[in-house]
PDB file of C-alpha atoms in Angstrom:
ATOM      1  CA  UNK C 743       0.000   0.000   0.000  1.00 53.00           C
ATOM      2  CA  UNK C 744       1.523   3.304  -1.028  1.00 53.00           C
ATOM      3  CA  UNK C 745       1.978   6.208   1.290  1.00 54.00           C
ATOM      4  CA  UNK C 746       0.137   9.416   0.580  1.00 58.00           C
ATOM      5  CA  UNK C 747      -1.254  12.557   2.175  1.00 74.00           C
ATOM      6  CA  UNK C 748      -2.646  11.768   5.602  1.00 82.00           C
ATOM      7  CA  UNK C 749      -4.251  13.548   8.502  1.00 87.00           C
ATOM      8  CA  UNK C 750      -1.765  14.639  11.116  1.00 92.00           C
ATOM      9  CA  UNK C 751      -1.140  11.917  13.670  1.00 93.00           C
ATOM     10  CA  UNK C 752      -2.898  13.683  16.587  1.00 94.00           C
ATOM     11  CA  UNK C 753      -6.056  13.921  14.507  1.00 95.00           C
ATOM     12  CA  UNK C 754      -5.911  10.246  13.567  1.00 95.00           C
ATOM     13  CA  UNK C 755      -5.479   9.286  17.218  1.00 96.00           C
ATOM     14  CA  UNK C 756      -8.384  11.555  18.182  1.00 97.00           C
ATOM     15  CA  UNK C 757     -10.674  10.180  15.458  1.00 96.00           C
ATOM     16  CA  UNK C 758     -10.111   6.545  16.429  1.00 97.00           C
ATOM     17  CA  UNK C 759     -10.266   7.171  20.184  1.00 97.00           C
ATOM     18  CA  UNK C 760     -13.481   9.151  19.776  1.00 97.00           C
ATOM     19  CA  UNK C 761     -14.902   6.510  17.459  1.00 96.00           C
ATOM     20  CA  UNK C 762     -14.224   3.836  20.075  1.00 97.00           C
ATOM     21  CA  UNK C 763     -16.044   5.821  22.762  1.00 98.00           C
ATOM     22  CA  UNK C 764     -19.036   6.393  20.480  1.00 97.00           C
ATOM     23  CA  UNK C 765     -19.217   2.722  19.493  1.00 96.00           C
ATOM     24  CA  UNK C 766     -19.195   1.517  23.094  1.00 97.00           C
ATOM     25  CA  UNK C 767     -21.735   4.152  24.142  1.00 97.00           C
ATOM     26  CA  UNK C 768     -24.024   3.253  21.238  1.00 96.00           C
ATOM     27  CA  UNK C 769     -23.854  -0.481  21.910  1.00 95.00           C
ATOM     28  CA  UNK C 770     -24.332   0.117  25.622  1.00 93.00           C
ATOM     29  CA  UNK C 771     -27.482   2.150  24.956  1.00 94.00           C
ATOM     30  CA  UNK C 772     -28.730  -0.359  22.379  1.00 92.00           C
ATOM     31  CA  UNK C 773     -28.388  -3.285  24.782  1.00 90.00           C
ATOM     32  CA  UNK C 774     -29.290  -1.428  27.975  1.00 85.00           C
ATOM     33  CA  UNK C 775     -31.276  -3.985  29.977  1.00 80.00           C
ATOM     34  CA  UNK C 776     -30.959  -6.292  32.954  1.00 84.00           C
ATOM     35  CA  UNK C 777     -28.111  -8.737  32.492  1.00 87.00           C
ATOM     36  CA  UNK C 778     -28.735 -12.038  30.752  1.00 91.00           C
ATOM     37  CA  UNK C 779     -26.518 -14.345  28.723  1.00 92.00           C
ATOM     38  CA  UNK C 780     -28.186 -13.807  25.309  1.00 93.00           C
ATOM     39  CA  UNK C 781     -27.799 -10.023  25.622  1.00 94.00           C
ATOM     40  CA  UNK C 782     -24.172 -10.492  26.663  1.00 95.00           C
ATOM     41  CA  UNK C 783     -23.582 -12.714  23.637  1.00 96.00           C
ATOM     42  CA  UNK C 784     -25.225 -10.261  21.229  1.00 96.00           C
ATOM     43  CA  UNK C 785     -23.179  -7.409  22.697  1.00 96.00           C
ATOM     44  CA  UNK C 786     -19.965  -9.388  22.350  1.00 97.00           C
ATOM     45  CA  UNK C 787     -20.567 -10.269  18.707  1.00 97.00           C
ATOM     46  CA  UNK C 788     -21.646  -6.734  17.813  1.00 97.00           C
ATOM     47  CA  UNK C 789     -18.637  -5.161  19.523  1.00 97.00           C
ATOM     48  CA  UNK C 790     -16.132  -7.156  17.505  1.00 98.00           C
ATOM     49  CA  UNK C 791     -18.252  -6.867  14.350  1.00 97.00           C
ATOM     50  CA  UNK C 792     -18.228  -3.056  14.594  1.00 97.00           C
ATOM     51  CA  UNK C 793     -14.804  -2.303  16.090  1.00 97.00           C
ATOM     52  CA  UNK C 794     -12.640  -4.457  13.818  1.00 96.00           C
ATOM     53  CA  UNK C 795     -14.014  -2.858  10.612  1.00 95.00           C
ATOM     54  CA  UNK C 796     -13.619   0.567  12.258  1.00 95.00           C
ATOM     55  CA  UNK C 797      -9.903  -0.075  12.739  1.00 96.00           C
ATOM     56  CA  UNK C 798      -9.558  -1.571   9.249  1.00 95.00           C
ATOM     57  CA  UNK C 799     -11.098   1.549   7.703  1.00 95.00           C
ATOM     58  CA  UNK C 800      -8.961   3.831   9.853  1.00 95.00           C
ATOM     59  CA  UNK C 801      -5.809   1.984   8.840  1.00 93.00           C
ATOM     60  CA  UNK C 802      -6.627   2.078   5.132  1.00 92.00           C
ATOM     61  CA  UNK C 803      -8.259   5.495   4.807  1.00 93.00           C
ATOM     62  CA  UNK C 804      -6.660   7.622   7.530  1.00 93.00           C
ATOM     63  CA  UNK C 805      -3.234   5.973   7.702  1.00 93.00           C
ATOM     64  CA  UNK C 806      -2.807   4.620   4.193  1.00 90.00           C
ATOM     65  CA  UNK C 807      -0.656   1.923   5.713  1.00 89.00           C
ATOM     66  CA  UNK C 808      -0.852  -1.917   5.794  1.00 88.00           C
ATOM     67  CA  UNK C 809      -2.592  -3.872   8.529  1.00 88.00           C
ATOM     68  CA  UNK C 810       0.694  -5.462   9.679  1.00 83.00           C
ATOM     69  CA  UNK C 811       1.734  -2.421  11.671  1.00 84.00           C
ATOM     70  CA  UNK C 812      -1.051  -2.925  14.225  1.00 92.00           C
ATOM     71  CA  UNK C 813       0.391  -6.080  15.732  1.00 90.00           C
ATOM     72  CA  UNK C 814      -2.527  -8.451  15.130  1.00 93.00           C
ATOM     73  CA  UNK C 815      -0.795 -11.360  13.440  1.00 88.00           C
ATOM     74  CA  UNK C 816      -2.688 -14.497  12.490  1.00 91.00           C
ATOM     75  CA  UNK C 817      -3.633 -16.798  15.358  1.00 90.00           C
ATOM     76  CA  UNK C 818      -1.319 -19.389  13.838  1.00 91.00           C
ATOM     77  CA  UNK C 819       1.578 -16.992  14.370  1.00 90.00           C
ATOM     78  CA  UNK C 820       0.401 -15.580  17.691  1.00 94.00           C
ATOM     79  CA  UNK C 821      -1.096 -18.469  19.677  1.00 95.00           C
ATOM     80  CA  UNK C 822       2.052 -19.037  21.733  1.00 96.00           C
ATOM     81  CA  UNK C 823       2.076 -15.435  22.936  1.00 96.00           C
ATOM     82  CA  UNK C 824      -1.685 -15.673  23.552  1.00 97.00           C
ATOM     83  CA  UNK C 825      -1.071 -18.596  25.922  1.00 98.00           C
ATOM     84  CA  UNK C 826       1.944 -16.833  27.412  1.00 98.00           C
ATOM     85  CA  UNK C 827      -0.183 -13.817  28.296  1.00 98.00           C
ATOM     86  CA  UNK C 828      -2.877 -16.018  29.815  1.00 98.00           C
ATOM     87  CA  UNK C 829      -0.340 -17.949  31.889  1.00 98.00           C
ATOM     88  CA  UNK C 830       1.334 -14.752  33.118  1.00 98.00           C
ATOM     89  CA  UNK C 831      -1.918 -13.830  34.837  1.00 98.00           C
ATOM     90  CA  UNK C 832      -3.505 -17.196  35.650  1.00 98.00           C
ATOM     91  CA  UNK C 833      -0.589 -18.865  37.444  1.00 98.00           C
ATOM     92  CA  UNK C 834       0.071 -16.093  40.000  1.00 98.00           C
ATOM     93  CA  UNK C 835      -3.686 -15.482  40.317  1.00 98.00           C
ATOM     94  CA  UNK C 836      -4.153 -19.124  41.297  1.00 98.00           C
ATOM     95  CA  UNK C 837      -1.473 -18.648  43.950  1.00 98.00           C
ATOM     96  CA  UNK C 838      -3.285 -15.508  45.099  1.00 98.00           C
ATOM     97  CA  UNK C 839      -6.574 -17.399  45.394  1.00 98.00           C
ATOM     98  CA  UNK C 840      -4.843 -20.110  47.437  1.00 98.00           C
ATOM     99  CA  UNK C 841      -3.278 -17.496  49.706  1.00 98.00           C
ATOM    100  CA  UNK C 842      -6.561 -15.685  50.329  1.00 98.00           C
ATOM    101  CA  UNK C 843      -8.413 -18.929  51.017  1.00 97.00           C
ATOM    102  CA  UNK C 844      -5.642 -20.359  53.168  1.00 98.00           C
ATOM    103  CA  UNK C 845      -5.452 -17.275  55.383  1.00 98.00           C
ATOM    104  CA  UNK C 846      -9.218 -17.135  55.731  1.00 97.00           C
ATOM    105  CA  UNK C 847      -9.524 -13.739  54.057  1.00 97.00           C
ATOM    106  CA  UNK C 848     -12.007 -15.122  51.529  1.00 97.00           C
ATOM    107  CA  UNK C 849     -14.686 -17.789  51.459  1.00 97.00           C
ATOM    108  CA  UNK C 850     -15.933 -19.253  48.170  1.00 97.00           C
ATOM    109  CA  UNK C 851     -18.824 -21.649  47.721  1.00 96.00           C
ATOM    110  CA  UNK C 852     -20.242 -23.108  44.506  1.00 96.00           C
ATOM    111  CA  UNK C 853     -23.904 -22.409  43.743  1.00 94.00           C
ATOM    112  CA  UNK C 854     -24.270 -25.059  41.064  1.00 93.00           C
ATOM    113  CA  UNK C 855     -22.612 -28.180  39.642  1.00 94.00           C
ATOM    114  CA  UNK C 856     -19.017 -28.390  38.492  1.00 94.00           C
ATOM    115  CA  UNK C 857     -20.281 -29.043  34.969  1.00 95.00           C
ATOM    116  CA  UNK C 858     -22.244 -25.785  34.992  1.00 96.00           C
ATOM    117  CA  UNK C 859     -19.211 -23.896  36.273  1.00 96.00           C
ATOM    118  CA  UNK C 860     -17.084 -25.265  33.431  1.00 97.00           C
ATOM    119  CA  UNK C 861     -19.734 -24.435  30.814  1.00 97.00           C
ATOM    120  CA  UNK C 862     -20.045 -20.867  32.100  1.00 96.00           C
ATOM    121  CA  UNK C 863     -16.252 -20.488  32.192  1.00 97.00           C
ATOM    122  CA  UNK C 864     -15.859 -21.614  28.576  1.00 97.00           C
ATOM    123  CA  UNK C 865     -18.687 -19.345  27.452  1.00 97.00           C
ATOM    124  CA  UNK C 866     -17.180 -16.371  29.282  1.00 98.00           C
ATOM    125  CA  UNK C 867     -13.797 -16.956  27.610  1.00 98.00           C
ATOM    126  CA  UNK C 868     -15.482 -16.589  24.211  1.00 98.00           C
ATOM    127  CA  UNK C 869     -17.589 -13.593  25.232  1.00 98.00           C
ATOM    128  CA  UNK C 870     -14.699 -11.774  26.902  1.00 98.00           C
ATOM    129  CA  UNK C 871     -12.544 -12.354  23.829  1.00 98.00           C
ATOM    130  CA  UNK C 872     -15.188 -10.831  21.553  1.00 98.00           C
ATOM    131  CA  UNK C 873     -16.507  -8.035  23.778  1.00 97.00           C
ATOM    132  CA  UNK C 874     -13.417  -6.787  25.618  1.00 97.00           C
ATOM    133  CA  UNK C 875     -10.081  -8.428  24.842  1.00 98.00           C
ATOM    134  CA  UNK C 876      -9.904  -8.383  21.042  1.00 98.00           C
ATOM    135  CA  UNK C 877     -11.606  -5.042  20.309  1.00 98.00           C
ATOM    136  CA  UNK C 878     -10.007  -3.128  23.198  1.00 98.00           C
ATOM    137  CA  UNK C 879      -6.522  -4.469  22.522  1.00 98.00           C
ATOM    138  CA  UNK C 880      -6.856  -3.778  18.808  1.00 98.00           C
ATOM    139  CA  UNK C 881      -7.927  -0.172  19.372  1.00 98.00           C
ATOM    140  CA  UNK C 882      -5.743   0.841  22.314  1.00 98.00           C
ATOM    141  CA  UNK C 883      -2.616  -1.315  22.198  1.00 98.00           C
ATOM    142  CA  UNK C 884      -2.846  -2.068  18.478  1.00 97.00           C
ATOM    143  CA  UNK C 885      -3.839   1.180  16.806  1.00 97.00           C
ATOM    144  CA  UNK C 886      -3.332   3.954  19.360  1.00 98.00           C
ATOM    145  CA  UNK C 887      -0.171   2.720  21.063  1.00 97.00           C
ATOM    146  CA  UNK C 888       1.410   1.900  17.706  1.00 96.00           C
ATOM    147  CA  UNK C 889       0.770   5.404  16.407  1.00 96.00           C
ATOM    148  CA  UNK C 890       2.031   7.067  19.560  1.00 97.00           C
ATOM    149  CA  UNK C 891       5.135   4.851  19.438  1.00 96.00           C
ATOM    150  CA  UNK C 892       6.040   6.075  15.945  1.00 94.00           C
ATOM    151  CA  UNK C 893       6.605   9.564  17.393  1.00 95.00           C
ATOM    152  CA  UNK C 894       7.324   8.952  21.087  1.00 96.00           C
ATOM    153  CA  UNK C 895       9.728   6.670  22.985  1.00 97.00           C
ATOM    154  CA  UNK C 896       8.138   3.342  23.883  1.00 96.00           C
ATOM    155  CA  UNK C 897       7.640   4.226  27.544  1.00 96.00           C
ATOM    156  CA  UNK C 898       5.799   7.427  26.664  1.00 98.00           C
ATOM    157  CA  UNK C 899       3.581   5.597  24.155  1.00 98.00           C
ATOM    158  CA  UNK C 900       2.656   3.075  26.861  1.00 98.00           C
ATOM    159  CA  UNK C 901       1.689   5.855  29.251  1.00 98.00           C
ATOM    160  CA  UNK C 902      -0.182   7.738  26.519  1.00 98.00           C
ATOM    161  CA  UNK C 903      -2.397   4.815  25.559  1.00 98.00           C
ATOM    162  CA  UNK C 904      -2.996   4.020  29.244  1.00 98.00           C
ATOM    163  CA  UNK C 905      -4.294   7.542  29.810  1.00 98.00           C
ATOM    164  CA  UNK C 906      -6.525   7.260  26.727  1.00 98.00           C
ATOM    165  CA  UNK C 907      -7.830   3.884  27.940  1.00 98.00           C
ATOM    166  CA  UNK C 908      -8.613   5.301  31.369  1.00 98.00           C
ATOM    167  CA  UNK C 909     -10.452   8.274  29.869  1.00 98.00           C
ATOM    168  CA  UNK C 910     -12.326   5.818  27.641  1.00 98.00           C
ATOM    169  CA  UNK C 911     -13.372   3.812  30.703  1.00 98.00           C
ATOM    170  CA  UNK C 912     -14.617   6.970  32.398  1.00 98.00           C
ATOM    171  CA  UNK C 913     -16.562   8.216  29.364  1.00 98.00           C
ATOM    172  CA  UNK C 914     -18.360   4.918  28.748  1.00 97.00           C
ATOM    173  CA  UNK C 915     -19.258   4.597  32.434  1.00 95.00           C
ATOM    174  CA  UNK C 916     -17.023   1.624  33.240  1.00 95.00           C
ATOM    175  CA  UNK C 917     -14.621   3.566  35.469  1.00 95.00           C
ATOM    176  CA  UNK C 918     -16.312   6.320  37.439  1.00 94.00           C
ATOM    177  CA  UNK C 919     -14.832   5.636  40.906  1.00 96.00           C
ATOM    178  CA  UNK C 920     -11.252   6.205  42.007  1.00 96.00           C
ATOM    179  CA  UNK C 921     -10.549   2.495  42.428  1.00 95.00           C
ATOM    180  CA  UNK C 922     -11.930   1.685  38.971  1.00 96.00           C
ATOM    181  CA  UNK C 923      -9.931   4.495  37.367  1.00 97.00           C
ATOM    182  CA  UNK C 924      -6.788   3.180  39.082  1.00 97.00           C
ATOM    183  CA  UNK C 925      -7.546  -0.342  37.841  1.00 97.00           C
ATOM    184  CA  UNK C 926      -8.007   0.843  34.254  1.00 98.00           C
ATOM    185  CA  UNK C 927      -4.749   2.810  34.372  1.00 98.00           C
ATOM    186  CA  UNK C 928      -2.607   0.050  35.919  1.00 98.00           C
ATOM    187  CA  UNK C 929      -4.129  -2.628  33.698  1.00 98.00           C
ATOM    188  CA  UNK C 930      -3.508  -0.539  30.580  1.00 98.00           C
ATOM    189  CA  UNK C 931       0.098   0.147  31.604  1.00 98.00           C
ATOM    190  CA  UNK C 932       0.721  -3.579  31.973  1.00 98.00           C
ATOM    191  CA  UNK C 933      -0.977  -4.388  28.659  1.00 98.00           C
ATOM    192  CA  UNK C 934       0.984  -1.620  26.967  1.00 98.00           C
ATOM    193  CA  UNK C 935       4.231  -3.052  28.316  1.00 97.00           C
ATOM    194  CA  UNK C 936       3.327  -6.457  26.844  1.00 97.00           C
ATOM    195  CA  UNK C 937       2.656  -4.777  23.495  1.00 96.00           C
ATOM    196  CA  UNK C 938       5.975  -2.929  23.563  1.00 95.00           C
ATOM    197  CA  UNK C 939       7.916  -6.020  24.609  1.00 95.00           C
ATOM    198  CA  UNK C 940       6.398  -8.617  22.285  1.00 94.00           C
ATOM    199  CA  UNK C 941       5.765  -6.451  19.237  1.00 92.00           C
ATOM    200  CA  UNK C 942       2.159  -7.585  18.822  1.00 94.00           C
ATOM    201  CA  UNK C 943      -1.069  -7.667  20.820  1.00 97.00           C
ATOM    202  CA  UNK C 944      -1.599 -11.414  21.277  1.00 97.00           C
ATOM    203  CA  UNK C 945       0.012 -11.642  24.719  1.00 97.00           C
ATOM    204  CA  UNK C 946      -2.094  -8.683  25.849  1.00 98.00           C
ATOM    205  CA  UNK C 947      -5.218 -10.354  24.489  1.00 98.00           C
ATOM    206  CA  UNK C 948      -4.358 -13.500  26.452  1.00 98.00           C
ATOM    207  CA  UNK C 949      -3.797 -11.598  29.683  1.00 98.00           C
ATOM    208  CA  UNK C 950      -6.963  -9.577  29.098  1.00 98.00           C
ATOM    209  CA  UNK C 951      -9.038 -12.722  28.501  1.00 98.00           C
ATOM    210  CA  UNK C 952      -7.674 -14.405  31.622  1.00 98.00           C
ATOM    211  CA  UNK C 953      -8.267 -11.438  33.922  1.00 98.00           C
ATOM    212  CA  UNK C 954     -11.730 -10.512  32.646  1.00 98.00           C
ATOM    213  CA  UNK C 955     -12.975 -14.106  32.508  1.00 98.00           C
ATOM    214  CA  UNK C 956     -11.989 -14.889  36.099  1.00 98.00           C
ATOM    215  CA  UNK C 957     -13.280 -11.526  37.351  1.00 97.00           C
ATOM    216  CA  UNK C 958     -16.657 -12.154  35.693  1.00 97.00           C
ATOM    217  CA  UNK C 959     -16.767 -15.825  36.685  1.00 97.00           C
ATOM    218  CA  UNK C 960     -16.417 -14.955  40.367  1.00 96.00           C
ATOM    219  CA  UNK C 961     -18.704 -11.942  40.113  1.00 93.00           C
ATOM    220  CA  UNK C 962     -22.344 -11.317  39.341  1.00 91.00           C
ATOM    221  CA  UNK C 963     -21.905 -12.051  35.640  1.00 94.00           C
ATOM    222  CA  UNK C 964     -20.862 -15.652  36.216  1.00 92.00           C
ATOM    223  CA  UNK C 965     -23.453 -16.183  38.966  1.00 91.00           C
ATOM    224  CA  UNK C 966     -21.961 -19.570  39.848  1.00 95.00           C
ATOM    225  CA  UNK C 967     -20.048 -18.704  43.036  1.00 96.00           C
ATOM    226  CA  UNK C 968     -20.895 -17.066  46.338  1.00 96.00           C
ATOM    227  CA  UNK C 969     -17.891 -15.056  47.488  1.00 97.00           C
ATOM    228  CA  UNK C 970     -17.334 -13.592  50.941  1.00 97.00           C
ATOM    229  CA  UNK C 971     -14.480 -11.097  50.920  1.00 96.00           C
ATOM    230  CA  UNK C 972     -14.760 -10.266  47.244  1.00 95.00           C
ATOM    231  CA  UNK C 973     -12.950  -6.943  47.616  1.00 96.00           C
ATOM    232  CA  UNK C 974      -9.885  -8.649  49.099  1.00 97.00           C
ATOM    233  CA  UNK C 975     -10.012 -11.322  46.422  1.00 97.00           C
ATOM    234  CA  UNK C 976     -10.153  -8.674  43.708  1.00 96.00           C
ATOM    235  CA  UNK C 977      -7.303  -6.574  45.054  1.00 97.00           C
ATOM    236  CA  UNK C 978      -4.915  -9.332  46.150  1.00 97.00           C
ATOM    237  CA  UNK C 979      -5.605 -12.423  44.039  1.00 98.00           C
ATOM    238  CA  UNK C 980      -6.784 -10.723  40.842  1.00 98.00           C
ATOM    239  CA  UNK C 981      -4.782  -7.512  41.067  1.00 97.00           C
ATOM    240  CA  UNK C 982      -1.600  -6.992  43.055  1.00 97.00           C
ATOM    241  CA  UNK C 983      -0.163 -10.509  42.841  1.00 98.00           C
ATOM    242  CA  UNK C 984      -0.823 -11.398  39.163  1.00 98.00           C
ATOM    243  CA  UNK C 985      -0.134  -7.886  37.866  1.00 98.00           C
ATOM    244  CA  UNK C 986       3.185  -7.688  39.741  1.00 98.00           C
ATOM    245  CA  UNK C 987       4.304 -11.180  38.737  1.00 98.00           C
ATOM    246  CA  UNK C 988       3.277 -10.584  35.109  1.00 98.00           C
ATOM    247  CA  UNK C 989       5.458  -7.479  35.018  1.00 97.00           C
ATOM    248  CA  UNK C 990       8.422  -9.358  36.545  1.00 97.00           C
ATOM    249  CA  UNK C 991       8.064 -12.252  34.087  1.00 97.00           C
ATOM    250  CA  UNK C 992       7.777  -9.860  31.148  1.00 96.00           C
ATOM    251  CA  UNK C 993      10.884  -7.913  32.130  1.00 94.00           C
ATOM    252  CA  UNK C 994      12.865 -11.100  32.623  1.00 94.00           C
ATOM    253  CA  UNK C 995      11.786 -12.800  29.410  1.00 95.00           C
ATOM    254  CA  UNK C 996      12.222  -9.750  27.147  1.00 94.00           C
ATOM    255  CA  UNK C 997      15.073  -7.995  28.944  1.00 89.00           C
ATOM    256  CA  UNK C 998      17.355  -8.288  25.886  1.00 85.00           C
ATOM    257  CA  UNK C 999      14.746  -7.135  23.351  1.00 80.00           C
ATOM    258  CA  UNK C1000      12.934  -4.177  24.865  1.00 83.00           C
ATOM    259  CA  UNK C1001      14.293  -0.671  24.371  1.00 88.00           C
ATOM    260  CA  UNK C1002      12.034   1.767  26.218  1.00 92.00           C
ATOM    261  CA  UNK C1003      13.537   4.708  24.307  1.00 92.00           C
ATOM    262  CA  UNK C1004      13.079   3.300  20.793  1.00 90.00           C
ATOM    263  CA  UNK C1005      10.578   4.542  18.220  1.00 91.00           C
ATOM    264  CA  UNK C1006       8.398   2.061  16.336  1.00 88.00           C
ATOM    265  CA  UNK C1007       8.543   1.892  12.531  1.00 86.00           C
ATOM    266  CA  UNK C1008       5.336   2.332  10.550  1.00 82.00           C
ATOM    267  CA  UNK C1009       5.695   0.061   7.509  1.00 76.00           C
ATOM    268  CA  UNK C1010       4.486   1.426   4.193  1.00 74.00           C
ATOM    269  CA  UNK C1011       3.990  -1.996   2.608  1.00 66.00           C
TER     270      UNK C1011
END
């Protein structure tokens, strides 16, 4: 694809970030009802069905650049990093769950059968992938972070997309409290670091799927567990421990490849 006249980069970032907010607000209003699985499924399918074409159009029309620059390789090429991202969160989270249960900080009881729990877990993996992980990673770590990284050092691009993601969470109503805003910011910083280190968004998608699926499974969305001490579980087992360990693992594994001061190329073809 040949290069040509393009909107200035700040305008392209603004257009896509604003488009993302409008899409999520529109879908939220369209599907505004009491929670049920069919509505969740419809929302998940619609989110991916709308957001992916939005990014495709932005890349072709606004950027006049090939898709490759956004870091969404084929699943055949990215499945190992997908599993790596999932493991980075799931393994320390499991240790965090064991710690919280062992110390008596949390009590968890199952409302239904093990088979039902497994069916809900598998369903939530698919829905989280379609509604949150794929579209959010493609927009924020794929498109926005990539564009910021072509002009800013990697560490500044990570911070920039994290701020945009936090503002996005506030505007769509998902992060209106201080603790939720902090979660969005820290989560986005970690996901941005995975993007900068690995060069694509598959590891971030894996981590995003793992975190969101477990959070929903043990919350009201899953509706299969009764949890006493949910706040402690969320902060310790789903937050501090897996986020910290994920960062340590990432730094260790990619210590010879990550240059926080480097600029990212934007391939023309």
